[in-house]
mmCIF file of C-alpha atoms in Angstrom:
data_model
loop_
_atom_site.group_PDB
_atom_site.id
_atom_site.type_symbol
_atom_site.label_atom_id
_atom_site.label_comp_id
_atom_site.label_asym_id
_atom_site.label_seq_id
_atom_site.Cartn_x
_atom_site.Cartn_y
_atom_site.Cartn_z
ATOM 1 C CA UNK A 1 0.018 -0.094 0.115
ATOM 2 C CA UNK A 2 1.453 3.627 -1.079
ATOM 3 C CA UNK A 3 1.223 6.661 1.013
ATOM 4 C CA UNK A 4 -1.904 7.716 -1.020
ATOM 5 C CA UNK A 5 -3.736 4.630 -0.089
ATOM 6 C CA UNK A 6 -2.610 4.939 3.617
ATOM 7 C CA UNK A 7 -4.252 8.365 3.356
ATOM 8 C CA UNK A 8 -7.198 7.442 1.868
ATOM 9 C CA UNK A 9 -7.624 4.452 4.413
ATOM 10 C CA UNK A 10 -7.151 7.057 7.393
ATOM 11 C CA UNK A 11 -9.501 9.274 5.932
ATOM 12 C CA UNK A 12 -12.326 6.369 5.558
ATOM 13 C CA UNK A 13 -11.838 5.404 9.081
ATOM 14 C CA UNK A 14 -12.377 8.945 10.428
ATOM 15 C CA UNK A 15 -15.348 9.577 8.308
ATOM 16 C CA UNK A 16 -17.039 6.080 9.559
ATOM 17 C CA UNK A 17 -16.058 6.575 13.121
ATOM 18 C CA UNK A 18 -17.729 9.893 13.259
ATOM 19 C CA UNK A 19 -21.034 8.698 13.024
ATOM 20 C CA UNK A 20 -22.579 10.936 10.536
ATOM 21 C CA UNK A 21 -25.836 10.110 9.241
ATOM 22 C CA UNK A 22 -26.029 12.051 6.184
ATOM 23 C CA UNK A 23 -24.159 11.236 3.076
ATOM 24 C CA UNK A 24 -23.527 14.935 1.979
ATOM 25 C CA UNK A 25 -22.147 15.704 5.206
ATOM 26 C CA UNK A 26 -19.643 12.581 5.102
ATOM 27 C CA UNK A 27 -18.673 13.709 1.616
ATOM 28 C CA UNK A 28 -17.940 17.203 2.806
ATOM 29 C CA UNK A 29 -15.898 15.855 5.805
ATOM 30 C CA UNK A 30 -14.053 13.605 3.214
ATOM 31 C CA UNK A 31 -13.232 16.380 0.814
ATOM 32 C CA UNK A 32 -11.971 18.742 4.052
ATOM 33 C CA UNK A 33 -9.742 16.028 5.344
ATOM 34 C CA UNK A 34 -8.441 15.265 1.700
ATOM 35 C CA UNK A 35 -7.727 19.073 1.274
ATOM 36 C CA UNK A 36 -5.061 18.941 4.239
ATOM 37 C CA UNK A 37 -3.407 16.234 2.490
ATOM 38 C CA UNK A 38 -3.393 18.069 -0.885
ATOM 39 C CA UNK A 39 -2.221 21.211 0.599
ATOM 40 C CA UNK A 40 0.803 19.425 1.874
ATOM 41 C CA UNK A 41 2.025 17.688 -1.595
ATOM 42 C CA UNK A 42 1.659 14.262 -2.948
ATOM 43 C CA UNK A 43 5.064 12.979 -1.982
ATOM 44 C CA UNK A 44 5.240 10.031 0.718
ATOM 45 C CA UNK A 45 6.937 12.435 3.189
ATOM 46 C CA UNK A 46 4.431 15.198 2.712
ATOM 47 C CA UNK A 47 1.741 12.411 3.469
ATOM 48 C CA UNK A 48 3.419 10.949 6.393
ATOM 49 C CA UNK A 49 4.083 14.715 7.740
ATOM 50 C CA UNK A 50 0.254 15.403 7.108
ATOM 51 C CA UNK A 51 -0.800 12.226 9.009
ATOM 52 C CA UNK A 52 1.286 13.112 11.795
ATOM 53 C CA UNK A 53 -0.167 16.718 12.038
ATOM 54 C CA UNK A 54 -3.826 15.064 12.395
ATOM 55 C CA UNK A 55 -2.509 13.474 15.663
ATOM 56 C CA UNK A 56 -3.968 10.193 17.341
ATOM 57 C CA UNK A 57 -6.587 8.766 15.055
ATOM 58 C CA UNK A 58 -8.989 7.847 17.768
ATOM 59 C CA UNK A 59 -8.632 11.378 19.286
ATOM 60 C CA UNK A 60 -9.638 12.802 15.782
ATOM 61 C CA UNK A 61 -12.364 10.354 15.273
ATOM 62 C CA UNK A 62 -13.933 11.010 18.992
ATOM 63 C CA UNK A 63 -13.791 14.744 18.598
ATOM 64 C CA UNK A 64 -15.845 14.626 15.461
ATOM 65 C CA UNK A 65 -18.178 11.999 17.192
ATOM 66 C CA UNK A 66 -18.977 14.356 19.596
ATOM 67 C CA UNK A 67 -20.138 17.394 17.032
ATOM 68 C CA UNK A 68 -22.460 14.817 15.527
ATOM 69 C CA UNK A 69 -23.412 12.765 18.945
ATOM 70 C CA UNK A 70 -27.070 14.539 19.238
ATOM 71 C CA UNK A 71 -28.162 13.293 15.758
ATOM 72 C CA UNK A 72 -26.623 9.951 16.318
ATOM 73 C CA UNK A 73 -28.533 9.184 19.820
ATOM 74 C CA UNK A 74 -31.941 10.435 18.315
ATOM 75 C CA UNK A 75 -31.680 8.046 15.408
ATOM 76 C CA UNK A 76 -30.409 5.183 17.701
ATOM 77 C CA UNK A 77 -33.391 5.632 19.987
ATOM 78 C CA UNK A 78 -35.627 6.049 17.069
ATOM 79 C CA UNK A 79 -34.124 2.485 15.923
ATOM 80 C CA UNK A 80 -35.125 0.856 19.181
ATOM 81 C CA UNK A 81 -38.363 2.409 19.573
ATOM 82 C CA UNK A 82 -39.313 1.108 15.835
ATOM 83 C CA UNK A 83 -37.783 -2.264 16.451
ATOM 84 C CA UNK A 84 -39.731 -2.757 19.674
ATOM 85 C CA UNK A 85 -42.747 -1.674 18.167
ATOM 86 C CA UNK A 86 -42.443 -4.137 15.184
ATOM 87 C CA UNK A 87 -41.261 -7.046 17.457
ATOM 88 C CA UNK A 88 -44.361 -6.439 19.879
ATOM 89 C CA UNK A 89 -46.822 -6.322 16.835
ATOM 90 C CA UNK A 90 -45.188 -9.573 15.461
ATOM 91 C CA UNK A 91 -45.491 -11.213 18.939
ATOM 92 C CA UNK A 92 -48.993 -10.214 19.385
ATOM 93 C CA UNK A 93 -49.973 -11.341 15.882
ATOM 94 C CA UNK A 94 -48.242 -14.915 16.814
ATOM 95 C CA UNK A 95 -50.423 -14.899 19.866
ATOM 96 C CA UNK A 96 -53.690 -14.073 18.150
ATOM 97 C CA UNK A 97 -53.056 -16.596 15.530
ATOM 98 C CA UNK A 98 -52.629 -19.393 18.253
ATOM 99 C CA UNK A 99 -55.280 -18.317 20.641
ATOM 100 C CA UNK A 100 -58.162 -17.914 18.087
ATOM 101 C CA UNK A 101 -61.019 -20.060 18.578
ATOM 102 C CA UNK A 102 -64.199 -20.515 16.593
ATOM 103 C CA UNK A 103 -67.319 -20.510 19.003
ATOM 104 C CA UNK A 104 -69.348 -23.113 17.028
ATOM 105 C CA UNK A 105 -72.555 -22.037 18.712
ATOM 106 C CA UNK A 106 -72.325 -18.600 17.933
ATOM 107 C CA UNK A 107 -70.537 -19.169 14.593
ATOM 108 C CA UNK A 108 -67.922 -16.325 15.746
ATOM 109 C CA UNK A 109 -64.148 -16.115 16.303
ATOM 110 C CA UNK A 110 -63.085 -15.601 19.971
ATOM 111 C CA UNK A 111 -59.567 -15.354 21.617
ATOM 112 C CA UNK A 112 -58.857 -18.011 24.078
ATOM 113 C CA UNK A 113 -59.442 -16.906 27.777
ATOM 114 C CA UNK A 114 -55.589 -17.146 28.592
ATOM 115 C CA UNK A 115 -54.756 -14.762 25.586
ATOM 116 C CA UNK A 116 -54.028 -11.826 27.694
ATOM 117 C CA UNK A 117 -51.716 -13.781 29.975
ATOM 118 C CA UNK A 118 -49.972 -15.176 26.925
ATOM 119 C CA UNK A 119 -49.847 -11.834 25.060
ATOM 120 C CA UNK A 120 -48.477 -10.116 28.178
ATOM 121 C CA UNK A 121 -45.680 -13.173 28.320
ATOM 122 C CA UNK A 122 -44.577 -12.472 24.850
ATOM 123 C CA UNK A 123 -44.407 -8.764 25.161
ATOM 124 C CA UNK A 124 -42.348 -9.218 28.357
ATOM 125 C CA UNK A 125 -39.953 -11.391 26.518
ATOM 126 C CA UNK A 126 -39.641 -8.980 23.412
ATOM 127 C CA UNK A 127 -38.978 -6.161 25.873
ATOM 128 C CA UNK A 128 -36.436 -8.423 27.919
ATOM 129 C CA UNK A 129 -34.829 -9.671 24.822
ATOM 130 C CA UNK A 130 -34.498 -6.009 23.203
ATOM 131 C CA UNK A 131 -32.726 -5.202 26.576
ATOM 132 C CA UNK A 132 -30.397 -8.324 26.499
ATOM 133 C CA UNK A 133 -29.472 -7.320 22.852
ATOM 134 C CA UNK A 134 -28.567 -3.878 23.845
ATOM 135 C CA UNK A 135 -26.808 -4.926 26.823
ATOM 136 C CA UNK A 136 -24.479 -7.340 25.177
ATOM 137 C CA UNK A 137 -23.926 -5.272 22.278
ATOM 138 C CA UNK A 138 -20.244 -5.172 21.420
ATOM 139 C CA UNK A 139 -18.172 -3.000 22.308
ATOM 140 C CA UNK A 140 -19.609 -2.842 25.685
ATOM 141 C CA UNK A 141 -21.111 0.480 26.836
ATOM 142 C CA UNK A 142 -21.828 0.959 30.445
ATOM 143 C CA UNK A 143 -24.002 4.089 29.756
ATOM 144 C CA UNK A 144 -26.080 2.260 26.986
ATOM 145 C CA UNK A 145 -26.459 -0.719 29.538
ATOM 146 C CA UNK A 146 -27.840 1.264 32.236
ATOM 147 C CA UNK A 147 -30.204 3.107 29.947
ATOM 148 C CA UNK A 148 -31.533 -0.158 28.617
ATOM 149 C CA UNK A 149 -31.807 -1.805 32.129
ATOM 150 C CA UNK A 150 -33.662 1.428 33.348
ATOM 151 C CA UNK A 151 -36.098 1.250 30.152
ATOM 152 C CA UNK A 152 -36.654 -2.501 30.608
ATOM 153 C CA UNK A 153 -38.052 -1.601 34.440
ATOM 154 C CA UNK A 154 -40.184 0.857 33.384
ATOM 155 C CA UNK A 155 -41.571 -0.963 30.430
ATOM 156 C CA UNK A 156 -41.989 -3.839 32.550
ATOM 157 C CA UNK A 157 -43.896 -2.160 35.091
ATOM 158 C CA UNK A 158 -46.185 -1.148 32.183
ATOM 159 C CA UNK A 159 -46.756 -4.642 30.872
ATOM 160 C CA UNK A 160 -47.561 -5.839 34.234
ATOM 161 C CA UNK A 161 -50.274 -3.251 34.705
ATOM 162 C CA UNK A 162 -51.721 -3.476 31.322
ATOM 163 C CA UNK A 163 -51.336 -7.424 30.446
ATOM 164 C CA UNK A 164 -50.224 -9.890 33.218
ATOM 165 C CA UNK A 165 -50.893 -8.419 36.759
ATOM 166 C CA UNK A 166 -48.035 -10.871 38.031
ATOM 167 C CA UNK A 167 -44.591 -9.888 38.724
ATOM 168 C CA UNK A 168 -43.803 -13.639 38.744
ATOM 169 C CA UNK A 169 -44.376 -13.535 34.971
ATOM 170 C CA UNK A 170 -41.969 -10.785 34.431
ATOM 171 C CA UNK A 171 -39.361 -12.590 36.210
ATOM 172 C CA UNK A 172 -40.224 -16.006 33.858
ATOM 173 C CA UNK A 173 -40.095 -13.447 30.798
ATOM 174 C CA UNK A 174 -36.848 -12.126 31.835
ATOM 175 C CA UNK A 175 -35.119 -15.616 32.390
ATOM 176 C CA UNK A 176 -36.522 -16.691 28.953
ATOM 177 C CA UNK A 177 -35.201 -13.859 27.076
ATOM 178 C CA UNK A 178 -31.753 -14.104 28.909
ATOM 179 C CA UNK A 179 -31.777 -17.944 27.998
ATOM 180 C CA UNK A 180 -32.899 -17.401 24.373
ATOM 181 C CA UNK A 181 -30.113 -14.506 23.828
ATOM 182 C CA UNK A 182 -27.418 -17.017 25.400
ATOM 183 C CA UNK A 183 -28.888 -19.582 22.912
ATOM 184 C CA UNK A 184 -28.410 -17.326 19.956
ATOM 185 C CA UNK A 185 -24.860 -17.048 20.451
ATOM 186 C CA UNK A 186 -24.255 -20.961 20.470
ATOM 187 C CA UNK A 187 -23.757 -23.083 17.320
ATOM 188 C CA UNK A 188 -25.450 -22.989 14.065
ATOM 189 C CA UNK A 189 -29.226 -21.687 13.517
ATOM 190 C CA UNK A 190 -30.794 -24.930 13.875
ATOM 191 C CA UNK A 191 -28.882 -25.675 17.075
ATOM 192 C CA UNK A 192 -29.681 -22.271 18.412
ATOM 193 C CA UNK A 193 -33.579 -22.990 17.769
ATOM 194 C CA UNK A 194 -33.549 -26.168 19.295
ATOM 195 C CA UNK A 195 -31.544 -25.358 22.368
ATOM 196 C CA UNK A 196 -33.888 -22.325 22.701
ATOM 197 C CA UNK A 197 -36.914 -24.696 22.493
ATOM 198 C CA UNK A 198 -35.474 -27.074 25.124
ATOM 199 C CA UNK A 199 -34.589 -24.364 27.482
ATOM 200 C CA UNK A 200 -38.112 -22.394 27.149
ATOM 201 C CA UNK A 201 -39.990 -26.042 27.758
ATOM 202 C CA UNK A 202 -37.872 -26.610 30.981
ATOM 203 C CA UNK A 203 -38.306 -22.880 32.243
ATOM 204 C CA UNK A 204 -42.295 -23.216 31.478
ATOM 205 C CA UNK A 205 -42.713 -26.576 33.221
ATOM 206 C CA UNK A 206 -40.606 -25.622 36.105
ATOM 207 C CA UNK A 207 -42.246 -22.299 36.497
ATOM 208 C CA UNK A 208 -45.748 -23.977 36.549
ATOM 209 C CA UNK A 209 -44.392 -26.572 38.761
ATOM 210 C CA UNK A 210 -43.154 -24.399 41.315
ATOM 211 C CA UNK A 211 -46.416 -22.589 41.439
ATOM 212 C CA UNK A 212 -48.162 -25.943 41.647
ATOM 213 C CA UNK A 213 -50.252 -25.028 38.425
ATOM 214 C CA UNK A 214 -51.233 -28.122 36.282
ATOM 215 C CA UNK A 215 -49.003 -27.762 33.068
ATOM 216 C CA UNK A 216 -47.870 -30.741 31.809
ATOM 217 C CA UNK A 217 -44.847 -31.562 29.482
ATOM 218 C CA UNK A 218 -46.932 -31.498 26.165
ATOM 219 C CA UNK A 219 -48.473 -27.965 27.289
ATOM 220 C CA UNK A 220 -45.040 -26.582 28.153
ATOM 221 C CA UNK A 221 -43.745 -28.041 24.789
ATOM 222 C CA UNK A 222 -46.517 -26.343 23.005
ATOM 223 C CA UNK A 223 -46.184 -22.843 24.812
ATOM 224 C CA UNK A 224 -42.334 -23.499 24.218
ATOM 225 C CA UNK A 225 -42.746 -23.559 20.339
ATOM 226 C CA UNK A 226 -45.066 -20.347 20.518
ATOM 227 C CA UNK A 227 -42.411 -18.380 22.502
ATOM 228 C CA UNK A 228 -39.558 -19.604 20.157
ATOM 229 C CA UNK A 229 -41.524 -18.065 17.190
ATOM 230 C CA UNK A 230 -41.707 -15.009 19.095
ATOM 231 C CA UNK A 231 -37.942 -14.947 19.963
ATOM 232 C CA UNK A 232 -37.183 -15.742 16.401
ATOM 233 C CA UNK A 233 -39.084 -13.176 15.149
ATOM 234 C CA UNK A 234 -37.786 -10.613 17.343
ATOM 235 C CA UNK A 235 -34.245 -11.623 16.744
ATOM 236 C CA UNK A 236 -34.805 -11.333 12.906
ATOM 237 C CA UNK A 237 -36.426 -8.012 13.650
ATOM 238 C CA UNK A 238 -33.521 -6.625 15.541
ATOM 239 C CA UNK A 239 -31.188 -7.914 12.948
ATOM 240 C CA UNK A 240 -32.623 -6.195 10.221
ATOM 241 C CA UNK A 241 -32.980 -2.784 12.096
ATOM 242 C CA UNK A 242 -29.389 -3.082 12.998
ATOM 243 C CA UNK A 243 -28.391 -3.360 9.301
ATOM 244 C CA UNK A 244 -30.682 -0.775 8.350
ATOM 245 C CA UNK A 245 -29.111 1.584 10.924
ATOM 246 C CA UNK A 246 -25.707 0.834 9.947
ATOM 247 C CA UNK A 247 -26.350 1.379 6.387
ATOM 248 C CA UNK A 248 -27.727 5.033 7.104
ATOM 249 C CA UNK A 249 -24.281 5.652 8.082
ATOM 250 C CA UNK A 250 -22.820 4.055 5.114
ATOM 251 C CA UNK A 251 -25.222 4.871 2.195
ATOM 252 C CA UNK A 252 -27.794 7.047 3.654
ATOM 253 C CA UNK A 253 -28.554 10.251 2.070
#
């Protein structure tokens, strides 16, 4: 790699690290940085001197990132809100499909009596999984983790008031989300799904057993299958929103 390529790679790293959402502003910064190199000349010695004058790359990147921090944070929060809404909508749709019943006497469709509890548990699992997703994001950021956990506590309280009215269900949802997140990091996709299904089935069966509620292995497996569908759809949605967010800073207008 010649010195010109070294300068180009340096500039691209600076522009990418600045987290600028608009392409026009990224292009402006790129041209401004190139101007500093062009003014010093094109010889290898001149380019090396220009690189030294810039100072530490990390320091330059961080200073530029602070300039655009507010816009970046706003877009990041918008991404999280949009992904949560989409994930909850998907989870509720899955529960509606599973719990829809035909009342043969009145020839009308009704939701099963346990739909509110099942829907609340699914919503809680979605929120807990989003929290685990953000807390476990690399590189680890303590401020982001604290904000995610605080938001989870507030949303969990809301779910408890609206849906489940049972703090134990939120504990179960948190455990399911953590198990699902850990399983998503292991092996191939089929292995992840099987591990998650087994973990969810055991958790559902054990939780009901501790509460002395009749909930046989077959019901535990059915409930686990539904929750795996909720978990899988949430992971897909979160992944796609993450990719879309990254593309904003690479290809956004």
